[in-house]
PDB file of C-alpha atoms in Angstrom:
ATOM      1  CA  MET A   1       1.619 -48.195 -20.155  1.00 40.00           C
ATOM      2  CA  ARG A   2       0.043 -46.421 -17.172  1.00 47.00           C
ATOM      3  CA  PHE A   3       3.453 -45.077 -16.212  1.00 46.00           C
ATOM      4  CA  THR A   4       3.996 -43.718 -19.707  1.00 48.00           C
ATOM      5  CA  TYR A   5       0.550 -42.108 -19.675  1.00 49.00           C
ATOM      6  CA  PHE A   6       1.267 -40.494 -16.318  1.00 47.00           C
ATOM      7  CA  ILE A   7       4.517 -39.010 -17.605  1.00 49.00           C
ATOM      8  CA  LEU A   8       2.774 -37.715 -20.719  1.00 46.00           C
ATOM      9  CA  PHE A   9      -0.036 -36.210 -18.631  1.00 42.00           C
ATOM     10  CA  SER A  10       2.509 -34.545 -16.341  1.00 39.00           C
ATOM     11  CA  LEU A  11       4.385 -33.058 -19.262  1.00 38.00           C
ATOM     12  CA  LEU A  12       1.166 -31.680 -20.720  1.00 43.00           C
ATOM     13  CA  THR A  13       0.259 -30.143 -17.364  1.00 42.00           C
ATOM     14  CA  LEU A  14       3.687 -28.554 -17.046  1.00 38.00           C
ATOM     15  CA  SER A  15       3.388 -27.219 -20.583  1.00 45.00           C
ATOM     16  CA  CYS A  16       0.007 -25.625 -19.826  1.00 46.00           C
ATOM     17  CA  SER A  17       1.377 -24.128 -16.634  1.00 51.00           C
ATOM     18  CA  SER A  18       4.371 -22.719 -18.486  1.00 63.00           C
ATOM     19  CA  ASP A  19       2.092 -21.215 -21.155  1.00 87.00           C
ATOM     20  CA  ALA A  20      -0.088 -19.664 -18.445  1.00 82.00           C
ATOM     21  CA  ASP A  21       2.943 -18.108 -16.741  1.00 86.00           C
ATOM     22  CA  SER A  22       4.080 -16.698 -20.078  1.00 86.00           C
ATOM     23  CA  TRP A  23       0.690 -15.102 -20.675  1.00 82.00           C
ATOM     24  CA  LEU A  24       0.724 -13.709 -17.143  1.00 86.00           C
ATOM     25  CA  GLU A  25       4.103 -12.078 -17.707  1.00 85.00           C
ATOM     26  CA  GLU A  26       2.816 -10.700 -21.004  1.00 83.00           C
ATOM     27  CA  ALA A  27      -0.186  -9.244 -19.172  1.00 79.00           C
ATOM     28  CA  LYS A  28       2.120  -7.508 -16.687  1.00 83.00           C
ATOM     29  CA  LYS A  29       4.166  -6.003 -19.519  1.00 86.00           C
ATOM     30  CA  ARG A  30       1.062  -4.762 -21.315  1.00 81.00           C
ATOM     31  CA  LEU A  31      -0.392  -3.288 -18.130  1.00 79.00           C
ATOM     32  CA  LYS A  32       2.887  -1.516 -17.370  1.00 82.00           C
ATOM     33  CA  ALA A  33       2.780  -0.049 -20.872  1.00 84.00           C
ATOM     34  CA  GLY A  34      -0.731   1.231 -20.217  1.00 84.00           C
ATOM     35  CA  GLU A  35      -2.355  -1.281 -22.564  1.00 86.00           C
ATOM     36  CA  THR A  36      -5.189  -2.278 -20.252  1.00 84.00           C
ATOM     37  CA  VAL A  37      -7.453  -3.905 -22.837  1.00 87.00           C
ATOM     38  CA  SER A  38      -4.731  -6.154 -24.228  1.00 82.00           C
ATOM     39  CA  ALA A  39      -3.546  -6.900 -20.678  1.00 84.00           C
ATOM     40  CA  LYS A  40      -7.022  -8.214 -19.886  1.00 88.00           C
ATOM     41  CA  GLU A  41      -6.864 -10.436 -22.958  1.00 88.00           C
ATOM     42  CA  ALA A  42      -3.510 -11.829 -21.854  1.00 86.00           C
ATOM     43  CA  ILE A  43      -4.896 -12.560 -18.378  1.00 87.00           C
ATOM     44  CA  LYS A  44      -7.852 -14.334 -19.951  1.00 90.00           C
ATOM     45  CA  LYS A  45      -5.410 -16.509 -21.926  1.00 90.00           C
ATOM     46  CA  ALA A  46      -3.438 -17.269 -18.760  1.00 89.00           C
ATOM     47  CA  ILE A  47      -6.560 -18.399 -16.931  1.00 90.00           C
ATOM     48  CA  GLU A  48      -7.684 -20.494 -19.887  1.00 90.00           C
ATOM     49  CA  LYS A  49      -4.325 -22.271 -19.814  1.00 90.00           C
ATOM     50  CA  ASN A  50      -4.352 -22.649 -16.033  1.00 91.00           C
ATOM     51  CA  PRO A  51      -7.633 -21.922 -14.186  1.00 91.00           C
ATOM     52  CA  GLY A  52      -5.793 -22.352 -10.895  1.00 92.00           C
ATOM     53  CA  LEU A  53      -3.263 -19.569 -11.473  1.00 93.00           C
ATOM     54  CA  ALA A  54      -3.920 -17.348  -8.447  1.00 94.00           C
ATOM     55  CA  GLU A  55      -1.570 -14.605  -9.632  1.00 93.00           C
ATOM     56  CA  ALA A  56      -3.727 -14.082 -12.735  1.00 93.00           C
ATOM     57  CA  TYR A  57      -6.853 -13.440 -10.671  1.00 93.00           C
ATOM     58  CA  ASN A  58      -4.894 -11.068  -8.445  1.00 94.00           C
ATOM     59  CA  LEU A  59      -3.704  -9.083 -11.464  1.00 91.00           C
ATOM     60  CA  GLN A  60      -7.240  -9.035 -12.814  1.00 92.00           C
ATOM     61  CA  GLY A  61      -8.295  -7.575  -9.473  1.00 95.00           C
ATOM     62  CA  VAL A  62      -5.628  -4.879  -9.757  1.00 93.00           C
ATOM     63  CA  ILE A  63      -7.010  -3.780 -13.128  1.00 92.00           C
ATOM     64  CA  LEU A  64     -10.585  -3.731 -11.853  1.00 94.00           C
ATOM     65  CA  PHE A  65      -9.485  -1.717  -8.818  1.00 94.00           C
ATOM     66  CA  GLN A  66      -7.825   0.822 -11.102  1.00 92.00           C
ATOM     67  CA  GLU A  67     -11.074   1.007 -13.065  1.00 93.00           C
ATOM     68  CA  LYS A  68     -12.965   1.725  -9.805  1.00 94.00           C
ATOM     69  CA  ASP A  69     -14.852  -1.579 -10.001  1.00 96.00           C
ATOM     70  CA  LEU A  70     -14.274  -2.369  -6.344  1.00 96.00           C
ATOM     71  CA  ALA A  71     -16.878  -5.116  -6.156  1.00 96.00           C
ATOM     72  CA  GLY A  72     -15.336  -6.912  -9.125  1.00 97.00           C
ATOM     73  CA  ALA A  73     -11.832  -6.440  -7.778  1.00 96.00           C
ATOM     74  CA  GLU A  74     -12.825  -7.932  -4.423  1.00 97.00           C
ATOM     75  CA  ILE A  75     -14.176 -11.046  -6.130  1.00 97.00           C
ATOM     76  CA  GLN A  76     -10.887 -11.512  -7.990  1.00 97.00           C
ATOM     77  CA  TYR A  77      -8.711 -10.969  -4.912  1.00 97.00           C
ATOM     78  CA  ARG A  78     -10.764 -13.434  -2.891  1.00 98.00           C
ATOM     79  CA  LYS A  79     -10.532 -15.973  -5.709  1.00 97.00           C
ATOM     80  CA  ALA A  80      -6.753 -15.571  -5.776  1.00 97.00           C
ATOM     81  CA  ILE A  81      -6.572 -16.083  -2.001  1.00 98.00           C
ATOM     82  CA  GLU A  82      -8.873 -19.098  -2.187  1.00 97.00           C
ATOM     83  CA  LEU A  83      -6.531 -20.691  -4.727  1.00 97.00           C
ATOM     84  CA  LYS A  84      -3.339 -19.635  -2.980  1.00 97.00           C
ATOM     85  CA  PRO A  85      -3.681 -18.371   0.609  1.00 97.00           C
ATOM     86  CA  SER A  86       0.073 -17.716   0.737  1.00 97.00           C
ATOM     87  CA  LEU A  87      -0.126 -15.096  -2.033  1.00 97.00           C
ATOM     88  CA  VAL A  88       0.932 -12.073  -0.001  1.00 97.00           C
ATOM     89  CA  GLN A  89       0.138  -9.469  -2.635  1.00 97.00           C
ATOM     90  CA  ALA A  90      -3.441 -10.674  -2.952  1.00 97.00           C
ATOM     91  CA  GLN A  91      -3.845 -10.481   0.829  1.00 98.00           C
ATOM     92  CA  LEU A  92      -2.496  -6.924   0.839  1.00 98.00           C
ATOM     93  CA  ASN A  93      -4.611  -5.939  -2.148  1.00 97.00           C
ATOM     94  CA  LEU A  94      -7.778  -7.236  -0.530  1.00 98.00           C
ATOM     95  CA  GLY A  95      -6.881  -5.366   2.646  1.00 98.00           C
ATOM     96  CA  ALA A  96      -6.290  -2.145   0.712  1.00 97.00           C
ATOM     97  CA  LEU A  97      -9.618  -2.513  -1.089  1.00 97.00           C
ATOM     98  CA  LEU A  98     -11.479  -2.986   2.195  1.00 97.00           C
ATOM     99  CA  MET A  99      -9.659   0.071   3.559  1.00 97.00           C
ATOM    100  CA  GLU A 100     -10.867   2.010   0.523  1.00 95.00           C
ATOM    101  CA  ASN A 101     -14.422   0.972   1.442  1.00 95.00           C
ATOM    102  CA  GLY A 102     -13.911   2.012   5.065  1.00 96.00           C
ATOM    103  CA  LYS A 103     -14.188  -1.572   6.285  1.00 97.00           C
ATOM    104  CA  TRP A 104     -11.312  -1.304   8.716  1.00 97.00           C
ATOM    105  CA  LYS A 105     -12.069  -4.331  10.891  1.00 97.00           C
ATOM    106  CA  GLU A 106     -12.396  -6.542   7.825  1.00 98.00           C
ATOM    107  CA  ALA A 107      -9.250  -5.029   6.341  1.00 98.00           C
ATOM    108  CA  PHE A 108      -7.210  -6.092   9.358  1.00 98.00           C
ATOM    109  CA  LEU A 109      -7.609  -9.822   8.662  1.00 98.00           C
ATOM    110  CA  PRO A 110      -5.943 -10.096   5.212  1.00 98.00           C
ATOM    111  CA  THR A 111      -3.400  -7.411   6.101  1.00 98.00           C
ATOM    112  CA  ASN A 112      -2.434  -9.214   9.285  1.00 98.00           C
ATOM    113  CA  GLU A 113      -2.194 -12.464   7.308  1.00 98.00           C
ATOM    114  CA  ALA A 114       0.207 -10.784   4.869  1.00 98.00           C
ATOM    115  CA  VAL A 115       2.441  -9.725   7.766  1.00 98.00           C
ATOM    116  CA  LYS A 116       2.478 -13.274   9.131  1.00 98.00           C
ATOM    117  CA  LEU A 117       3.283 -14.681   5.700  1.00 97.00           C
ATOM    118  CA  GLN A 118       6.075 -12.191   5.011  1.00 97.00           C
ATOM    119  CA  PRO A 119       7.368 -10.740   8.301  1.00 97.00           C
ATOM    120  CA  ASP A 120      10.483  -9.290   6.675  1.00 96.00           C
ATOM    121  CA  SER A 121       8.541  -7.006   4.308  1.00 95.00           C
ATOM    122  CA  SER A 122       7.836  -3.386   5.216  1.00 97.00           C
ATOM    123  CA  ALA A 123       4.654  -3.144   3.094  1.00 97.00           C
ATOM    124  CA  GLY A 124       2.559  -5.259   5.429  1.00 98.00           C
ATOM    125  CA  TYR A 125       3.611  -3.332   8.537  1.00 98.00           C
ATOM    126  CA  LEU A 126       2.824  -0.017   6.853  1.00 98.00           C
ATOM    127  CA  GLN A 127      -0.640  -1.141   5.799  1.00 98.00           C
ATOM    128  CA  ARG A 128      -1.421  -2.817   9.108  1.00 98.00           C
ATOM    129  CA  GLY A 129      -0.264   0.297  10.949  1.00 98.00           C
ATOM    130  CA  ILE A 130      -2.716   2.429   8.979  1.00 98.00           C
ATOM    131  CA  VAL A 131      -5.527  -0.019   9.756  1.00 98.00           C
ATOM    132  CA  LEU A 132      -4.669  -0.088  13.465  1.00 98.00           C
ATOM    133  CA  ALA A 133      -4.577   3.702  13.606  1.00 97.00           C
ATOM    134  CA  ALA A 134      -8.034   3.832  12.019  1.00 97.00           C
ATOM    135  CA  LEU A 135      -9.255   1.281  14.569  1.00 98.00           C
ATOM    136  CA  GLY A 136      -8.128   3.535  17.417  1.00 97.00           C
ATOM    137  CA  LYS A 137      -5.064   1.538  18.430  1.00 98.00           C
ATOM    138  CA  PRO A 138      -2.275   4.147  18.268  1.00 98.00           C
ATOM    139  CA  ALA A 139       0.332   2.251  20.305  1.00 98.00           C
ATOM    140  CA  GLU A 140       0.068  -0.827  18.075  1.00 98.00           C
ATOM    141  CA  ALA A 141       0.035   1.365  14.972  1.00 98.00           C
ATOM    142  CA  LYS A 142       3.219   3.157  16.046  1.00 98.00           C
ATOM    143  CA  ALA A 143       4.880  -0.190  16.675  1.00 98.00           C
ATOM    144  CA  ASP A 144       4.055  -1.282  13.128  1.00 98.00           C
ATOM    145  CA  PHE A 145       5.285   1.989  11.597  1.00 98.00           C
ATOM    146  CA  THR A 146       8.491   1.654  13.613  1.00 98.00           C
ATOM    147  CA  ARG A 147       9.005  -1.917  12.407  1.00 98.00           C
ATOM    148  CA  CYS A 148       8.347  -0.782   8.848  1.00 98.00           C
ATOM    149  CA  LEU A 149      11.036   1.903   9.190  1.00 98.00           C
ATOM    150  CA  GLN A 150      13.502  -0.575  10.648  1.00 98.00           C
ATOM    151  CA  ILE A 151      13.147  -2.593   7.455  1.00 98.00           C
ATOM    152  CA  THR A 152      12.860   0.357   5.056  1.00 97.00           C
ATOM    153  CA  PRO A 153      14.165   3.578   6.670  1.00 96.00           C
ATOM    154  CA  THR A 154      13.085   5.679   3.686  1.00 96.00           C
ATOM    155  CA  GLU A 155       9.419   4.638   3.820  1.00 97.00           C
ATOM    156  CA  ILE A 156       7.974   8.134   3.901  1.00 97.00           C
ATOM    157  CA  ASN A 157       4.375   7.128   4.628  1.00 97.00           C
ATOM    158  CA  ALA A 158       5.343   5.203   7.750  1.00 98.00           C
ATOM    159  CA  ARG A 159       7.346   8.214   8.919  1.00 98.00           C
ATOM    160  CA  TYR A 160       4.459  10.611   8.251  1.00 98.00           C
ATOM    161  CA  ASN A 161       1.783   8.391   9.810  1.00 98.00           C
ATOM    162  CA  ARG A 162       3.806   7.799  12.960  1.00 98.00           C
ATOM    163  CA  GLY A 163       4.426  11.532  13.184  1.00 98.00           C
ATOM    164  CA  ASN A 164       0.707  12.142  12.824  1.00 98.00           C
ATOM    165  CA  ILE A 165      -0.025   9.880  15.804  1.00 98.00           C
ATOM    166  CA  TYR A 166       2.584  11.703  17.879  1.00 98.00           C
ATOM    167  CA  PHE A 167       0.968  14.995  16.829  1.00 98.00           C
ATOM    168  CA  GLN A 168      -2.454  13.775  17.961  1.00 97.00           C
ATOM    169  CA  GLU A 169      -0.892  12.727  21.271  1.00 97.00           C
ATOM    170  CA  LEU A 170       0.522  16.279  21.609  1.00 98.00           C
ATOM    171  CA  ASN A 171       4.045  14.850  21.521  1.00 98.00           C
ATOM    172  CA  TYR A 172       5.282  17.562  19.180  1.00 98.00           C
ATOM    173  CA  THR A 173       8.971  16.796  19.682  1.00 97.00           C
ATOM    174  CA  GLU A 174       8.626  13.303  18.238  1.00 98.00           C
ATOM    175  CA  ALA A 175       6.170  14.523  15.626  1.00 98.00           C
ATOM    176  CA  ILE A 176       8.675  17.127  14.423  1.00 98.00           C
ATOM    177  CA  ARG A 177      11.391  14.497  14.251  1.00 98.00           C
ATOM    178  CA  ASP A 178       9.267  12.307  11.985  1.00 98.00           C
ATOM    179  CA  PHE A 179       7.948  15.124   9.799  1.00 98.00           C
ATOM    180  CA  GLU A 180      11.461  16.526   9.335  1.00 98.00           C
ATOM    181  CA  ALA A 181      12.671  13.091   8.266  1.00 97.00           C
ATOM    182  CA  SER A 182       9.771  12.782   5.822  1.00 97.00           C
ATOM    183  CA  VAL A 183      10.622  16.014   3.991  1.00 97.00           C
ATOM    184  CA  ARG A 184      14.318  15.142   3.955  1.00 97.00           C
ATOM    185  CA  THR A 185      13.376  11.916   2.200  1.00 96.00           C
ATOM    186  CA  ASN A 186      11.170  13.741  -0.312  1.00 97.00           C
ATOM    187  CA  THR A 187      11.565  17.501  -0.667  1.00 96.00           C
ATOM    188  CA  GLU A 188       8.291  17.609  -2.653  1.00 97.00           C
ATOM    189  CA  PHE A 189       6.245  16.080   0.177  1.00 97.00           C
ATOM    190  CA  GLY A 190       3.714  18.860   0.695  1.00 97.00           C
ATOM    191  CA  LYS A 191       1.708  17.350   3.522  1.00 96.00           C
ATOM    192  CA  GLY A 192       4.923  16.653   5.387  1.00 97.00           C
ATOM    193  CA  TYR A 193       5.839  20.355   5.304  1.00 97.00           C
ATOM    194  CA  TYR A 194       2.308  21.289   6.316  1.00 97.00           C
ATOM    195  CA  ALA A 195       2.328  18.952   9.315  1.00 98.00           C
ATOM    196  CA  LEU A 196       5.831  20.113  10.229  1.00 98.00           C
ATOM    197  CA  GLY A 197       4.725  23.738  10.115  1.00 97.00           C
ATOM    198  CA  LEU A 198       1.793  23.088  12.451  1.00 97.00           C
ATOM    199  CA  SER A 199       4.020  21.110  14.829  1.00 97.00           C
ATOM    200  CA  TYR A 200       6.535  23.951  15.027  1.00 97.00           C
ATOM    201  CA  TYR A 201       3.694  26.386  15.635  1.00 96.00           C
ATOM    202  CA  TYR A 202       2.558  24.462  18.701  1.00 96.00           C
ATOM    203  CA  VAL A 203       6.050  24.539  20.219  1.00 96.00           C
ATOM    204  CA  LYS A 204       6.140  28.306  19.563  1.00 96.00           C
ATOM    205  CA  GLU A 205       8.853  28.239  16.901  1.00 96.00           C
ATOM    206  CA  LYS A 206       7.103  30.628  14.571  1.00 95.00           C
ATOM    207  CA  ASP A 207       9.948  31.246  12.121  1.00 95.00           C
ATOM    208  CA  LYS A 208      10.443  27.526  11.473  1.00 96.00           C
ATOM    209  CA  SER A 209       6.684  27.054  11.350  1.00 96.00           C
ATOM    210  CA  CYS A 210       6.238  29.681   8.662  1.00 96.00           C
ATOM    211  CA  LEU A 211       9.137  28.424   6.582  1.00 97.00           C
ATOM    212  CA  ALA A 212       7.602  24.948   6.510  1.00 97.00           C
ATOM    213  CA  LEU A 213       4.100  26.261   5.814  1.00 97.00           C
ATOM    214  CA  GLN A 214       5.370  28.493   3.015  1.00 96.00           C
ATOM    215  CA  GLN A 215       7.035  25.483   1.430  1.00 97.00           C
ATOM    216  CA  ALA A 216       3.760  23.566   1.705  1.00 97.00           C
ATOM    217  CA  LYS A 217       2.039  26.521   0.033  1.00 96.00           C
ATOM    218  CA  LYS A 218       4.632  26.555  -2.731  1.00 96.00           C
ATOM    219  CA  LEU A 219       3.881  22.867  -3.309  1.00 97.00           C
ATOM    220  CA  LYS A 220       0.158  23.743  -3.447  1.00 95.00           C
ATOM    221  CA  TYR A 221      -0.802  21.562  -0.504  1.00 96.00           C
ATOM    222  CA  PRO A 222      -4.502  22.128   0.389  1.00 94.00           C
ATOM    223  CA  GLY A 223      -4.945  24.446   3.350  1.00 94.00           C
ATOM    224  CA  ALA A 224      -1.365  25.694   3.329  1.00 94.00           C
ATOM    225  CA  SER A 225      -2.203  29.125   1.900  1.00 94.00           C
ATOM    226  CA  GLN A 226      -4.809  29.725   4.584  1.00 94.00           C
ATOM    227  CA  ALA A 227      -2.438  28.529   7.301  1.00 94.00           C
ATOM    228  CA  VAL A 228       0.253  30.938   6.123  1.00 95.00           C
ATOM    229  CA  LYS A 229      -2.291  33.754   6.128  1.00 93.00           C
ATOM    230  CA  ASN A 230      -3.591  32.912   9.593  1.00 92.00           C
ATOM    231  CA  LEU A 231      -0.370  32.003  11.364  1.00 92.00           C
ATOM    232  CA  CYS A 232       2.288  34.030   9.596  1.00 92.00           C
ATOM    233  CA  ASN A 233       0.526  37.392   9.266  1.00 77.00           C
ATOM    234  CA  GLU A 234       0.663  37.344   5.478  1.00 58.00           C
TER     235      GLU A 234
END
């Protein structure tokens, strides 16, 4: 009789878990469709079915973050991590939220954990690189951006951020290489053209500098119009 009860209990648990997963998927669909209110309702249903569903709390955090409720989002991300420390996306989301609040040292911990949990994913290296750069560790940041690009060669933000470090180090040759690659990847990348234009200016290639700055101006990147006026005699 106990054995039968155990099987029945297990089946009920599996059923609840399955229902919770279904509601979670429904929440994702609704959120993707821009139906935030109904997405919240679906998440609530998922949690009612399975209070231990970490992914539901993480998604709830995403919605709160989008609504600028950073304190609420942090609570949800931390709850998700408490329930499932291996949930990489929750670790990254918490790190991103702390970055948004300027808490760079705190942001390193969950971001670094995400990299350890998923070392073959470029997202963690990109985010950790940004954190390390903010913490004044350019060599380590460049290493992370490089690793990110090895995994995902078209990751434009890693390319731009590494180029920015080279620019700050006055290594304009490497900076130009990265900024050129960034605008090849995305021809609408205004800040890439702007940075490229400034880099060319410092190596005294005025024609190339002005072409890049004019493209940044065309894309309405802030400061580009003034740079064209100041550096290109327009």
